Amino acid sequence: MKTSLLHPLFYISLIFSISSSQTDLEVLKKLKTSLGGSELEDWTFSSSSISHCSFTGILCDENSRVISLNISFRSFHRSIPPEVGLLSNLINLTMSSNELSGKLPLELTALTSLKVFNVSNNTLSGEFPELFASAFQNLEVLDIYNNNFTGNLPTSIVKLKKLKHLHLGGNFFTGEIPSIYSDIQSLEYLGLNGNSLSGKIPASLCRLPNLQQLYLGYYSSYEGGIPPEFGSFNSLRLLDLASCNISGEIPASLGRLKLLDTLFLQFNRLSGKIPAELSELSSLQSLDLSNNDLYGEIPDSFSKLKQLTLLNLFRNHFNGRIPDLIADLPNLEVLQLWENNFTLGLPEKLGSSGRLKIIDVTSNHLTGTIPRGLCNGGRLDRFILMSNFFIGPIPHQLGQCKSLTRVRLAKNFLNGTVPTGFFNLPWVNLLELNDNYFTGELPKYMSGNNLGSIILSNNMIGGVIPASIKNLMSLQILSLEMNKFSGVIPREIGDLKNLSVFNISHNNLTGEIPTEIATSSSLASVDLSGNNLFGQVPKEITHLRVLNTLNLSRNHLVGGVPADIRSMQSLTTLDLSYNNLSGSVPVGGQFIVFNETSFAGNPNLCGPILHVACSSILSSQAKGSYGSSLTAVKLIIITVSVVILVLLSLYVTLKIKCCIRKVRNSKSWKLTAFQRLEFTVEDVLECLKEENFIGQGGAGTVYHGAMPDGNDVAIKRLVGLSSGKNDHAEVLAVVDRRLTEYPLTKVINMYRVSMLCVEETSTSRPTMREVVHMLTNPPPSSLNLLSL
């Protein structure tokens, strides 16, 4: 026991003796070598004994001793060199965001003058050395946020009597919060968020007289609720207890925190009503109570919150009307009340302050008209009123609101003409007005450079689709189905190189399908069904290599089914039903995926997939032309021939089915399951449809899905990623996600990724159902994990 106590002291004294024989210049040379010279190229050494003082990240005192080493945002991919401990005069050691790994070297305990120790945003691991607290008696800032430290929260840091900033968040610490942390009386900032802590939140923390910011939430799971004693903080300005499983009611005592400007309690299990006492928080700027089980009405006393800029109450059970006092809050910028039970209308003067940036009241029971002054001041960014009962037209003033980026008014009872300005605003990227009663026509000129999605389905909009649609070069989704559009499909659609979803079904469009549509190479879904289109299916459409849905049903198309469809490996849904197509339906290739429903309602089509022999079609046609002149002998000959051909056809059909079955049964698969998924084949298949489309990337198509357990996932379908001779591999990546808005476009914000890969090693190609079955029922084999 005696040896273990003396060993660290002996070690530190040894470091001191070594450091006395080496200059700081020599130490920095060793550091550059250890950390990798490419990241410290500007450290150019010369014969001068003070040249190192001009290096980036280096600060020296009057004796040319290094007192600050601040080298952040590099990509060292190394561990922290123990030589750092030789810079004995260091006051500031900051090495954040450097991809450093490994454990903290004990040699750092020689830095007894250290005031700032910041190694945040790396991948350092192990337990935090308790010995550091004995060495760093002058420490004021200890920041190890966002690393991989484990074990219990260190208790020895209570010895650091000068510590002001303590951030241990974003790690894997477990256990309870030590109540003795209240002994660090100098603390101004305490961050324990983003760990795996448990137990009760210690009420003793309220005895920290200088504490200004307290972060305890995110991923931890505490027992009980918010200690009422927290209303006794003297200096607290920010309290963040989000997403940490706290329950019970919000203590009325929090209303005594006169300096509090931020209160975050979202994503918990809080219940009851909002205490009227919170109205006494005269400095409050941000209040987030979203995602709880709160109910009741917004207190009238909230009119006192003159400094409030953000009010998030979404995903609760609030009811009653949205009080007019909300419109009178002079600094309100963000109002998010979605998924509650609010009734009646929006306050008529909402937005009159000129500061409103975001309004989202989706999924309530609101009615009345849209306030005209929402964009007073020209700052409105997100305008979201979906799934309510709003009536009347959209105020024309909003069509001139140049600050808008998102307009989402779907599923209401709005009418009138869509403001022309919406299609020409400089920053708007989403225009979602489906399921209303809009009439009129699209503007002849459109120029919204950032417009990525236009969703106007299920309205009564008519007229032609203007050629100026080509100006919307960022357009990815054009959804105009179930309207009254007429005229032809503009050839300019082919100019939209980013277009992924094109749906103009169930309108009154006529003319031929323009071949230019094939030049829009990003198309993943095309639906032109339920119109009056004629002409042939353009062969050029088979050049769309990422197309997975093609629906041309219920038109007047003629000619044959293009044989080149067999090479469209990404195509999983094809519907050519109820047209006037003729001839034999090709077999093989991608046609294995489709069934007879894809071609139903075309009486002149034949082939094994329809169980109709092509000879019988020819016989019927021949009978219509020459029936009156055929002799009895000819009829007998034709009848016998037809019988033979039918029998031959049946034999071929059975043979093909037998071959397909053998091919499917002979597949060889290799599979890796990164994490077992708790859902069925049907759950995944249900999500792979057009209405769930949320993005198209270079590697594949992304769909949104909701699993039976309540989790939202993104399902990414990748095609053609096999590494062998075959280019038939299909990969589905299933990703948990925390997103509050759709659609997702280019980036999926991921956490706890669950990914599975299926690589086909035979020459045959599986169906989507077979792929998903393998994904959800993985065999005990292995394969390299792919990166999404």
PDB file of C-alpha atoms in Angstrom, residues 476 498 500 521-524 546 693-703 716-719 744-748:
ATOM      1  CA  GLN A 476     -36.102  17.129 -56.548  1.00  0.00           C
ATOM      2  CA  ASN A 498     -31.868  16.775 -59.832  1.00  0.00           C
ATOM      3  CA  SER A 500     -36.090  12.406 -58.215  1.00  0.00           C
ATOM      4  CA  SER A 521     -31.016  11.148 -64.893  1.00  0.00           C
ATOM      5  CA  SER A 522     -31.808  11.364 -61.176  1.00  0.00           C
ATOM      6  CA  LEU A 523     -35.405  10.198 -61.540  1.00  0.00           C
ATOM      7  CA  ALA A 524     -36.290   7.483 -59.029  1.00  0.00           C
ATOM      8  CA  VAL A 546     -31.870   4.759 -60.719  1.00  0.00           C
ATOM      9  CA  PHE A 693     -39.736   8.998 -50.373  1.00  0.00           C
ATOM     10  CA  ILE A 694     -37.554  11.495 -48.473  1.00  0.00           C
ATOM     11  CA  GLY A 695     -34.380  11.854 -50.499  1.00  0.00           C
ATOM     12  CA  GLN A 696     -32.180  10.706 -53.346  1.00  0.00           C
ATOM     13  CA  GLY A 697     -28.420  10.510 -53.039  1.00  0.00           C
ATOM     14  CA  GLY A 698     -25.613   9.334 -55.234  1.00  0.00           C
ATOM     15  CA  ALA A 699     -25.743   5.851 -53.708  1.00  0.00           C
ATOM     16  CA  GLY A 700     -29.464   5.236 -53.617  1.00  0.00           C
ATOM     17  CA  THR A 701     -32.952   6.169 -52.535  1.00  0.00           C
ATOM     18  CA  VAL A 702     -34.032   6.956 -48.960  1.00  0.00           C
ATOM     19  CA  TYR A 703     -37.491   6.206 -47.571  1.00  0.00           C
ATOM     20  CA  LYS A 716     -31.761   3.528 -47.761  1.00  0.00           C
ATOM     21  CA  ARG A 717     -31.880   1.288 -50.813  1.00  0.00           C
ATOM     22  CA  LEU A 718     -28.524   0.975 -52.566  1.00  0.00           C
ATOM     23  CA  VAL A 719     -28.125  -0.748 -55.930  1.00  0.00           C
ATOM     24  CA  LEU A 744     -34.781  14.673 -45.516  1.00  0.00           C
ATOM     25  CA  THR A 745     -32.700  15.666 -48.535  1.00  0.00           C
ATOM     26  CA  LYS A 746     -28.945  15.155 -48.477  1.00  0.00           C
ATOM     27  CA  VAL A 747     -27.880  14.402 -44.910  1.00  0.00           C
ATOM     28  CA  ILE A 748     -29.297  11.892 -42.432  1.00  0.00           C
TER      29      ILE A 748
END
